[in-house]
PDB file of C-alpha atoms in Angstrom:
ATOM      1  CA  UNK A   1     -20.356   9.292 -11.672  1.00 50.00           C
ATOM      2  CA  UNK A   2     -22.553   6.510 -10.385  1.00 64.00           C
ATOM      3  CA  UNK A   3     -21.429   4.419  -7.425  1.00 77.00           C
ATOM      4  CA  UNK A   4     -18.822   1.710  -7.887  1.00 78.00           C
ATOM      5  CA  UNK A   5     -19.661  -2.002  -7.921  1.00 78.00           C
ATOM      6  CA  UNK A   6     -16.989  -4.514  -6.915  1.00 73.00           C
ATOM      7  CA  UNK A   7     -16.399  -8.008  -5.583  1.00 73.00           C
ATOM      8  CA  UNK A   8     -14.527  -7.758  -2.301  1.00 71.00           C
ATOM      9  CA  UNK A   9     -11.486 -10.022  -1.963  1.00 67.00           C
ATOM     10  CA  UNK A  10     -11.578  -9.494   1.821  1.00 65.00           C
ATOM     11  CA  UNK A  11     -15.184 -10.436   2.659  1.00 71.00           C
ATOM     12  CA  UNK A  12     -16.039 -12.319  -0.535  1.00 72.00           C
ATOM     13  CA  UNK A  13     -19.224 -10.325  -1.134  1.00 75.00           C
ATOM     14  CA  UNK A  14     -20.404  -8.146  -4.025  1.00 75.00           C
ATOM     15  CA  UNK A  15     -20.744  -4.463  -3.132  1.00 73.00           C
ATOM     16  CA  UNK A  16     -23.093  -2.358  -5.234  1.00 75.00           C
ATOM     17  CA  UNK A  17     -23.045   1.412  -5.716  1.00 74.00           C
ATOM     18  CA  UNK A  18     -20.290   2.293  -3.251  1.00 77.00           C
ATOM     19  CA  UNK A  19     -19.738   6.029  -2.885  1.00 75.00           C
ATOM     20  CA  UNK A  20     -16.786   6.219  -0.487  1.00 79.00           C
ATOM     21  CA  UNK A  21     -18.900   7.019   2.564  1.00 79.00           C
ATOM     22  CA  UNK A  22     -18.529   5.212   5.889  1.00 79.00           C
ATOM     23  CA  UNK A  23     -21.759   3.328   5.192  1.00 80.00           C
ATOM     24  CA  UNK A  24     -20.753   2.450   1.614  1.00 80.00           C
ATOM     25  CA  UNK A  25     -16.920   2.514   1.438  1.00 82.00           C
ATOM     26  CA  UNK A  26     -14.867   2.165  -1.697  1.00 85.00           C
ATOM     27  CA  UNK A  27     -12.488  -0.788  -1.964  1.00 81.00           C
ATOM     28  CA  UNK A  28      -8.931  -0.319  -0.771  1.00 85.00           C
ATOM     29  CA  UNK A  29      -6.596  -0.559  -3.759  1.00 91.00           C
ATOM     30  CA  UNK A  30      -4.187  -3.214  -2.583  1.00 91.00           C
ATOM     31  CA  UNK A  31      -0.941  -4.582  -3.946  1.00 94.00           C
ATOM     32  CA  UNK A  32      -0.202  -8.244  -3.264  1.00 94.00           C
ATOM     33  CA  UNK A  33       3.607  -7.942  -3.017  1.00 97.00           C
ATOM     34  CA  UNK A  34       6.246  -5.193  -3.204  1.00 97.00           C
ATOM     35  CA  UNK A  35       7.552  -4.455  -6.687  1.00 96.00           C
ATOM     36  CA  UNK A  36      11.120  -5.659  -5.960  1.00 97.00           C
ATOM     37  CA  UNK A  37       9.643  -9.087  -5.120  1.00 97.00           C
ATOM     38  CA  UNK A  38       7.606  -9.111  -8.340  1.00 96.00           C
ATOM     39  CA  UNK A  39      10.788  -8.429 -10.309  1.00 96.00           C
ATOM     40  CA  UNK A  40      12.462 -11.614  -8.999  1.00 97.00           C
ATOM     41  CA  UNK A  41      12.588 -14.739 -11.138  1.00 96.00           C
ATOM     42  CA  UNK A  42      11.005 -17.959  -9.872  1.00 96.00           C
ATOM     43  CA  UNK A  43      14.284 -19.293  -8.456  1.00 96.00           C
ATOM     44  CA  UNK A  44      15.008 -16.109  -6.492  1.00 96.00           C
ATOM     45  CA  UNK A  45      11.452 -15.992  -5.153  1.00 96.00           C
ATOM     46  CA  UNK A  46      11.689 -19.587  -3.982  1.00 96.00           C
ATOM     47  CA  UNK A  47      15.171 -19.541  -2.454  1.00 96.00           C
ATOM     48  CA  UNK A  48      15.904 -15.906  -1.590  1.00 97.00           C
ATOM     49  CA  UNK A  49      12.596 -14.395  -0.523  1.00 97.00           C
ATOM     50  CA  UNK A  50      10.139 -14.913   2.294  1.00 97.00           C
ATOM     51  CA  UNK A  51       6.786 -13.230   2.189  1.00 97.00           C
ATOM     52  CA  UNK A  52       3.350 -13.034   3.778  1.00 96.00           C
ATOM     53  CA  UNK A  53       0.462 -10.668   3.098  1.00 95.00           C
ATOM     54  CA  UNK A  54       2.132  -8.063   5.350  1.00 97.00           C
ATOM     55  CA  UNK A  55       5.883  -8.781   5.457  1.00 97.00           C
ATOM     56  CA  UNK A  56       8.542  -9.500   2.848  1.00 98.00           C
ATOM     57  CA  UNK A  57      12.283 -10.203   2.999  1.00 98.00           C
ATOM     58  CA  UNK A  58      14.583 -10.559   0.002  1.00 98.00           C
ATOM     59  CA  UNK A  59      18.114 -11.848   0.542  1.00 96.00           C
ATOM     60  CA  UNK A  60      20.648 -10.306  -1.842  1.00 91.00           C
ATOM     61  CA  UNK A  61      23.944 -11.881  -0.861  1.00 89.00           C
ATOM     62  CA  UNK A  62      25.015 -10.286   2.414  1.00 91.00           C
ATOM     63  CA  UNK A  63      22.216  -7.697   2.195  1.00 93.00           C
ATOM     64  CA  UNK A  64      18.549  -8.107   3.038  1.00 96.00           C
ATOM     65  CA  UNK A  65      15.781  -5.934   1.619  1.00 97.00           C
ATOM     66  CA  UNK A  66      12.888  -5.552   4.057  1.00 98.00           C
ATOM     67  CA  UNK A  67       9.323  -4.519   3.248  1.00 98.00           C
ATOM     68  CA  UNK A  68       6.084  -3.987   5.148  1.00 98.00           C
ATOM     69  CA  UNK A  69       2.606  -3.538   3.751  1.00 97.00           C
ATOM     70  CA  UNK A  70       0.848  -0.370   4.843  1.00 97.00           C
ATOM     71  CA  UNK A  71      -2.035   2.008   4.168  1.00 97.00           C
ATOM     72  CA  UNK A  72      -1.733   5.230   2.197  1.00 97.00           C
ATOM     73  CA  UNK A  73      -4.797   7.483   2.362  1.00 96.00           C
ATOM     74  CA  UNK A  74      -5.395  10.288  -0.123  1.00 97.00           C
ATOM     75  CA  UNK A  75      -8.038  12.790   0.990  1.00 97.00           C
ATOM     76  CA  UNK A  76     -10.881  13.673  -1.347  1.00 95.00           C
ATOM     77  CA  UNK A  77     -11.025  17.464  -1.645  1.00 97.00           C
ATOM     78  CA  UNK A  78     -14.044  19.040  -0.009  1.00 95.00           C
ATOM     79  CA  UNK A  79     -15.205  15.761   1.581  1.00 93.00           C
ATOM     80  CA  UNK A  80     -14.568  13.739   4.715  1.00 92.00           C
ATOM     81  CA  UNK A  81     -13.528  10.580   2.833  1.00 93.00           C
ATOM     82  CA  UNK A  82     -10.290   9.137   1.495  1.00 95.00           C
ATOM     83  CA  UNK A  83      -9.037   6.897  -1.267  1.00 95.00           C
ATOM     84  CA  UNK A  84      -7.157   4.030   0.373  1.00 94.00           C
ATOM     85  CA  UNK A  85      -4.147   2.296  -1.157  1.00 96.00           C
ATOM     86  CA  UNK A  86      -2.399  -0.769   0.285  1.00 95.00           C
ATOM     87  CA  UNK A  87       1.198  -0.303  -0.928  1.00 97.00           C
ATOM     88  CA  UNK A  88       4.470  -1.632   0.428  1.00 97.00           C
ATOM     89  CA  UNK A  89       7.342   0.339   1.930  1.00 98.00           C
ATOM     90  CA  UNK A  90      11.003  -0.581   2.178  1.00 98.00           C
ATOM     91  CA  UNK A  91      12.304  -0.185   5.731  1.00 98.00           C
ATOM     92  CA  UNK A  92      15.601  -0.823   7.469  1.00 97.00           C
ATOM     93  CA  UNK A  93      16.360  -4.267   8.798  1.00 97.00           C
ATOM     94  CA  UNK A  94      16.181  -2.907  12.376  1.00 97.00           C
ATOM     95  CA  UNK A  95      12.755  -1.381  11.691  1.00 97.00           C
ATOM     96  CA  UNK A  96      11.535  -4.571  10.061  1.00 97.00           C
ATOM     97  CA  UNK A  97      12.709  -6.731  12.978  1.00 97.00           C
ATOM     98  CA  UNK A  98      11.076  -4.401  15.490  1.00 97.00           C
ATOM     99  CA  UNK A  99       7.799  -4.433  13.540  1.00 97.00           C
ATOM    100  CA  UNK A 100       7.861  -8.231  13.134  1.00 96.00           C
ATOM    101  CA  UNK A 101       8.631  -8.706  16.844  1.00 96.00           C
ATOM    102  CA  UNK A 102       5.627  -6.544  17.824  1.00 96.00           C
ATOM    103  CA  UNK A 103       3.350  -7.630  14.966  1.00 95.00           C
ATOM    104  CA  UNK A 104       0.663  -9.011  17.310  1.00 95.00           C
ATOM    105  CA  UNK A 105       1.047  -6.355  20.018  1.00 96.00           C
ATOM    106  CA  UNK A 106      -2.101  -4.191  20.059  1.00 96.00           C
ATOM    107  CA  UNK A 107      -0.284  -1.400  21.914  1.00 96.00           C
ATOM    108  CA  UNK A 108       2.742  -1.167  19.605  1.00 95.00           C
ATOM    109  CA  UNK A 109       3.309   2.348  18.271  1.00 96.00           C
ATOM    110  CA  UNK A 110       6.474   3.197  16.372  1.00 97.00           C
ATOM    111  CA  UNK A 111       7.734   5.206  13.388  1.00 96.00           C
ATOM    112  CA  UNK A 112      10.202   3.873  10.817  1.00 98.00           C
ATOM    113  CA  UNK A 113      11.817   5.755   7.960  1.00 97.00           C
ATOM    114  CA  UNK A 114      11.211   4.097   4.616  1.00 97.00           C
ATOM    115  CA  UNK A 115      10.607   4.462   0.907  1.00 96.00           C
ATOM    116  CA  UNK A 116       7.642   3.533  -1.191  1.00 96.00           C
ATOM    117  CA  UNK A 117       8.154   0.080  -2.788  1.00 97.00           C
ATOM    118  CA  UNK A 118       5.007  -0.083  -4.926  1.00 96.00           C
ATOM    119  CA  UNK A 119       4.427   1.563  -8.293  1.00 94.00           C
ATOM    120  CA  UNK A 120       1.100   3.307  -7.762  1.00 93.00           C
ATOM    121  CA  UNK A 121      -0.555   3.818 -11.154  1.00 89.00           C
ATOM    122  CA  UNK A 122      -0.506   7.401 -12.385  1.00 87.00           C
ATOM    123  CA  UNK A 123       2.677   8.438 -10.585  1.00 92.00           C
ATOM    124  CA  UNK A 124       6.130   8.625 -12.147  1.00 89.00           C
ATOM    125  CA  UNK A 125       9.080   7.317 -10.113  1.00 85.00           C
ATOM    126  CA  UNK A 126       7.182   6.564  -6.882  1.00 84.00           C
ATOM    127  CA  UNK A 127      10.118   4.589  -5.439  1.00 88.00           C
ATOM    128  CA  UNK A 128      11.908   7.871  -4.780  1.00 86.00           C
ATOM    129  CA  UNK A 129       9.219   8.999  -2.303  1.00 94.00           C
ATOM    130  CA  UNK A 130      10.495   8.900   1.293  1.00 97.00           C
ATOM    131  CA  UNK A 131       7.838   7.945   3.836  1.00 97.00           C
ATOM    132  CA  UNK A 132       7.321   7.474   7.531  1.00 98.00           C
ATOM    133  CA  UNK A 133       5.830   4.086   8.387  1.00 98.00           C
ATOM    134  CA  UNK A 134       3.669   4.583  11.473  1.00 98.00           C
ATOM    135  CA  UNK A 135       2.585   1.445  13.292  1.00 97.00           C
ATOM    136  CA  UNK A 136      -0.779   1.311  15.055  1.00 96.00           C
ATOM    137  CA  UNK A 137      -1.113  -1.923  16.941  1.00 94.00           C
ATOM    138  CA  UNK A 138      -2.920  -4.712  15.112  1.00 95.00           C
ATOM    139  CA  UNK A 139      -3.832  -2.545  12.108  1.00 95.00           C
ATOM    140  CA  UNK A 140      -1.578  -2.135   9.091  1.00 96.00           C
ATOM    141  CA  UNK A 141       0.815   0.796   9.477  1.00 98.00           C
ATOM    142  CA  UNK A 142       0.076   4.161   7.906  1.00 98.00           C
ATOM    143  CA  UNK A 143       2.385   5.747   5.336  1.00 97.00           C
ATOM    144  CA  UNK A 144       3.049   9.466   5.546  1.00 98.00           C
ATOM    145  CA  UNK A 145       5.142  10.894   2.689  1.00 97.00           C
ATOM    146  CA  UNK A 146       7.832  13.464   3.463  1.00 96.00           C
ATOM    147  CA  UNK A 147       6.079  16.816   2.932  1.00 96.00           C
ATOM    148  CA  UNK A 148       9.280  18.456   1.668  1.00 96.00           C
ATOM    149  CA  UNK A 149       9.763  15.964  -1.167  1.00 95.00           C
ATOM    150  CA  UNK A 150       8.654  17.330  -4.549  1.00 94.00           C
ATOM    151  CA  UNK A 151       6.473  14.597  -6.068  1.00 95.00           C
ATOM    152  CA  UNK A 152       2.891  14.429  -7.356  1.00 96.00           C
ATOM    153  CA  UNK A 153       2.021  11.709  -4.826  1.00 97.00           C
ATOM    154  CA  UNK A 154       3.206  13.907  -1.966  1.00 97.00           C
ATOM    155  CA  UNK A 155       1.137  16.827  -3.301  1.00 97.00           C
ATOM    156  CA  UNK A 156      -1.956  14.592  -3.567  1.00 97.00           C
ATOM    157  CA  UNK A 157      -1.416  13.240  -0.046  1.00 97.00           C
ATOM    158  CA  UNK A 158      -1.413  16.723   1.457  1.00 98.00           C
ATOM    159  CA  UNK A 159      -3.754  18.595  -0.925  1.00 97.00           C
ATOM    160  CA  UNK A 160      -6.147  15.803  -1.902  1.00 97.00           C
ATOM    161  CA  UNK A 161      -7.646  14.638  -5.173  1.00 97.00           C
ATOM    162  CA  UNK A 162     -11.107  15.103  -6.638  1.00 95.00           C
ATOM    163  CA  UNK A 163     -13.884  12.557  -6.210  1.00 93.00           C
ATOM    164  CA  UNK A 164     -13.890  12.082  -9.981  1.00 93.00           C
ATOM    165  CA  UNK A 165     -10.162  11.290  -9.982  1.00 94.00           C
ATOM    166  CA  UNK A 166     -10.586   8.840  -7.087  1.00 93.00           C
ATOM    167  CA  UNK A 167     -13.413   7.029  -8.870  1.00 91.00           C
ATOM    168  CA  UNK A 168     -11.406   6.845 -12.102  1.00 91.00           C
ATOM    169  CA  UNK A 169      -8.451   5.358 -10.216  1.00 92.00           C
ATOM    170  CA  UNK A 170     -10.656   2.775  -8.523  1.00 90.00           C
ATOM    171  CA  UNK A 171     -12.373   1.806 -11.770  1.00 87.00           C
ATOM    172  CA  UNK A 172      -9.050   1.488 -13.613  1.00 87.00           C
ATOM    173  CA  UNK A 173      -7.637  -0.848 -10.952  1.00 84.00           C
ATOM    174  CA  UNK A 174     -10.821  -2.929 -10.848  1.00 79.00           C
ATOM    175  CA  UNK A 175     -10.805  -3.579 -14.586  1.00 65.00           C
ATOM    176  CA  UNK A 176     -10.025  -7.223 -15.322  1.00 59.00           C
ATOM    177  CA  UNK A 177      -6.639  -7.867 -16.860  1.00 46.00           C
ATOM    178  CA  UNK A 178      -6.793  -8.823 -20.518  1.00 42.00           C
ATOM    179  CA  UNK A 179      -4.267 -10.703 -22.567  1.00 44.00           C
ATOM    180  CA  UNK A 180      -2.639  -8.864 -25.456  1.00 40.00           C
TER     181      UNK A 180
END
């Protein structure tokens, strides 16, 4: 496949012929909000949720659902590159509060148990995947799926995917949405 062209939402520039290398990286496939937030109606979003590009809280009566945005890297088999996703993970309230308290601390390193909270295209039932959310200072946390959990995403995380598959996934997510 030829390199991938895309307009970068982060830097605002057009990138031509990206191949996933360090000099010509692919775009990270980001998700603006966690799926439970997207499922809320307008009223619930306005009065029961608080969200930024990296943190999200949803009040559900006496309970609070807590989410953090992270990075999930799938290795490309036989190469030294990865396909990067920017999904959300549900974490405990204690984990969320600790992360939020240390959000601007460049030395903060912690692990939180969580579950994937983003439907990554191509995977059935991704919300069942348990993950470790690993903070790394000022960078978004990394997600590491539980290696003992039987799921295609877990297999791909540990075994990798082909370059062709990575490029197909990127191209499918870059396609403009069309109205039916």
